[in-house]
Amino acid sequence: MDAVRLRSLVGKRVLFQFDTGSQVVGRLARCLPDLGAVHLVEVEQAALISREGVLLREVPSYPFIPATPVSVAEV
């Protein structure tokens, strides 16, 4: 995932889609570290959705390594 693109989405509502079809939707709170390649992102008010579209869980904060998403889009 492109670090510049990810950082441009901080503060916005985003949808991360994974190769399994599952999704994470929420507000992109931060990308770490602040400079260079992004090693960790944190999504706040995150909804974890199965590939069937079923809401699995809502969590206040969901950090993950952004190496596995297939796509990210502002929603």
PDB file of C-alpha atoms in Angstrom:
ATOM      1  CA  MET A   1       0.000   0.000   0.000  1.00  0.00           C
ATOM      2  CA  ASP A   2       1.231   3.448  -0.896  1.00  0.00           C
ATOM      3  CA  ALA A   3       2.324   5.414   2.201  1.00  0.00           C
ATOM      4  CA  VAL A   4       1.414   8.792   0.688  1.00  0.00           C
ATOM      5  CA  ARG A   5      -2.089   7.570  -0.166  1.00  0.00           C
ATOM      6  CA  LEU A   6      -2.622   6.087   3.300  1.00  0.00           C
ATOM      7  CA  ARG A   7      -1.454   9.263   5.030  1.00  0.00           C
ATOM      8  CA  SER A   8      -3.768  11.372   2.831  1.00  0.00           C
ATOM      9  CA  LEU A   9      -6.724   9.409   4.248  1.00  0.00           C
ATOM     10  CA  VAL A  10      -5.947  10.091   7.935  1.00  0.00           C
ATOM     11  CA  GLY A  11      -9.012  11.619   9.576  1.00  0.00           C
ATOM     12  CA  LYS A  12     -11.364  10.287   6.906  1.00  0.00           C
ATOM     13  CA  ARG A  13     -13.813   7.398   6.936  1.00  0.00           C
ATOM     14  CA  VAL A  14     -12.262   4.516   5.010  1.00  0.00           C
ATOM     15  CA  LEU A  15     -12.936   0.972   3.884  1.00  0.00           C
ATOM     16  CA  PHE A  16     -10.103  -1.580   3.863  1.00  0.00           C
ATOM     17  CA  GLN A  17     -10.887  -4.717   1.878  1.00  0.00           C
ATOM     18  CA  PHE A  18      -8.804  -7.875   2.313  1.00  0.00           C
ATOM     19  CA  ASP A  19      -8.077 -10.771  -0.051  1.00  0.00           C
ATOM     20  CA  THR A  20     -10.433 -12.962   2.014  1.00  0.00           C
ATOM     21  CA  GLY A  21     -13.314 -10.594   1.220  1.00  0.00           C
ATOM     22  CA  SER A  22     -13.520  -9.322   4.796  1.00  0.00           C
ATOM     23  CA  GLN A  23     -13.576  -5.574   5.437  1.00  0.00           C
ATOM     24  CA  VAL A  24     -12.734  -2.981   8.071  1.00  0.00           C
ATOM     25  CA  VAL A  25     -14.677   0.287   7.966  1.00  0.00           C
ATOM     26  CA  GLY A  26     -13.993   3.281  10.204  1.00  0.00           C
ATOM     27  CA  ARG A  27     -12.032   6.516  10.606  1.00  0.00           C
ATOM     28  CA  LEU A  28      -8.331   6.215   9.822  1.00  0.00           C
ATOM     29  CA  ALA A  29      -6.794   7.675  12.973  1.00  0.00           C
ATOM     30  CA  ARG A  30      -3.060   7.334  12.313  1.00  0.00           C
ATOM     31  CA  CYS A  31      -0.276   5.777  10.296  1.00  0.00           C
ATOM     32  CA  LEU A  32       2.958   4.771  12.013  1.00  0.00           C
ATOM     33  CA  PRO A  33       5.750   5.704  11.804  1.00  0.00           C
ATOM     34  CA  ASP A  34       5.142   9.318  10.813  1.00  0.00           C
ATOM     35  CA  LEU A  35       7.677   9.208   7.965  1.00  0.00           C
ATOM     36  CA  GLY A  36       8.663   6.571   5.429  1.00  0.00           C
ATOM     37  CA  ALA A  37       6.935   3.256   4.879  1.00  0.00           C
ATOM     38  CA  VAL A  38       3.749   2.692   6.887  1.00  0.00           C
ATOM     39  CA  HIS A  39       4.117  -0.288   9.236  1.00  0.00           C
ATOM     40  CA  LEU A  40       0.932   0.124  11.277  1.00  0.00           C
ATOM     41  CA  VAL A  41      -2.426   1.852  10.845  1.00  0.00           C
ATOM     42  CA  GLU A  42      -5.124   2.442  13.424  1.00  0.00           C
ATOM     43  CA  VAL A  43      -8.803   2.654  12.533  1.00  0.00           C
ATOM     44  CA  GLU A  44     -11.156   4.160  15.135  1.00  0.00           C
ATOM     45  CA  GLN A  45     -14.858   3.328  15.515  1.00  0.00           C
ATOM     46  CA  ALA A  46     -14.088   0.263  13.409  1.00  0.00           C
ATOM     47  CA  ALA A  47     -16.639  -2.211  12.086  1.00  0.00           C
ATOM     48  CA  LEU A  48     -15.241  -5.655  11.227  1.00  0.00           C
ATOM     49  CA  ILE A  49     -17.304  -7.213   8.444  1.00  0.00           C
ATOM     50  CA  SER A  50     -17.171 -10.781   7.100  1.00  0.00           C
ATOM     51  CA  ARG A  51     -16.935 -11.614   3.408  1.00  0.00           C
ATOM     52  CA  GLU A  52     -20.676 -12.342   3.533  1.00  0.00           C
ATOM     53  CA  GLY A  53     -21.314  -8.771   4.711  1.00  0.00           C
ATOM     54  CA  VAL A  54     -22.141  -9.778   8.295  1.00  0.00           C
ATOM     55  CA  LEU A  55     -21.066  -7.356  11.028  1.00  0.00           C
ATOM     56  CA  LEU A  56     -18.758  -9.396  13.249  1.00  0.00           C
ATOM     57  CA  ARG A  57     -17.787  -6.761  15.780  1.00  0.00           C
ATOM     58  CA  GLU A  58     -17.564  -3.033  16.403  1.00  0.00           C
ATOM     59  CA  VAL A  59     -14.498  -1.839  18.300  1.00  0.00           C
ATOM     60  CA  PRO A  60     -13.324   1.616  19.392  1.00  0.00           C
ATOM     61  CA  SER A  61      -9.828   1.057  17.979  1.00  0.00           C
ATOM     62  CA  TYR A  62      -8.427  -1.496  15.525  1.00  0.00           C
ATOM     63  CA  PRO A  63      -4.681  -1.398  14.777  1.00  0.00           C
ATOM     64  CA  PHE A  64      -3.267  -3.604  12.027  1.00  0.00           C
ATOM     65  CA  ILE A  65      -0.371  -3.992   9.609  1.00  0.00           C
ATOM     66  CA  PRO A  66      -1.474  -2.593   6.217  1.00  0.00           C
ATOM     67  CA  ALA A  67       0.459  -5.164   4.166  1.00  0.00           C
ATOM     68  CA  THR A  68      -2.535  -7.468   3.657  1.00  0.00           C
ATOM     69  CA  PRO A  69      -5.401  -5.228   2.398  1.00  0.00           C
ATOM     70  CA  VAL A  70      -6.204  -5.498  -1.292  1.00  0.00           C
ATOM     71  CA  SER A  71      -7.684  -2.002  -1.437  1.00  0.00           C
ATOM     72  CA  VAL A  72      -8.486   1.072   0.602  1.00  0.00           C
ATOM     73  CA  ALA A  73     -11.095   3.676  -0.305  1.00  0.00           C
ATOM     74  CA  GLU A  74     -12.661   6.724   1.276  1.00  0.00           C
ATOM     75  CA  VAL A  75     -16.334   6.115   2.061  1.00  0.00           C
TER      76      VAL A  75
END
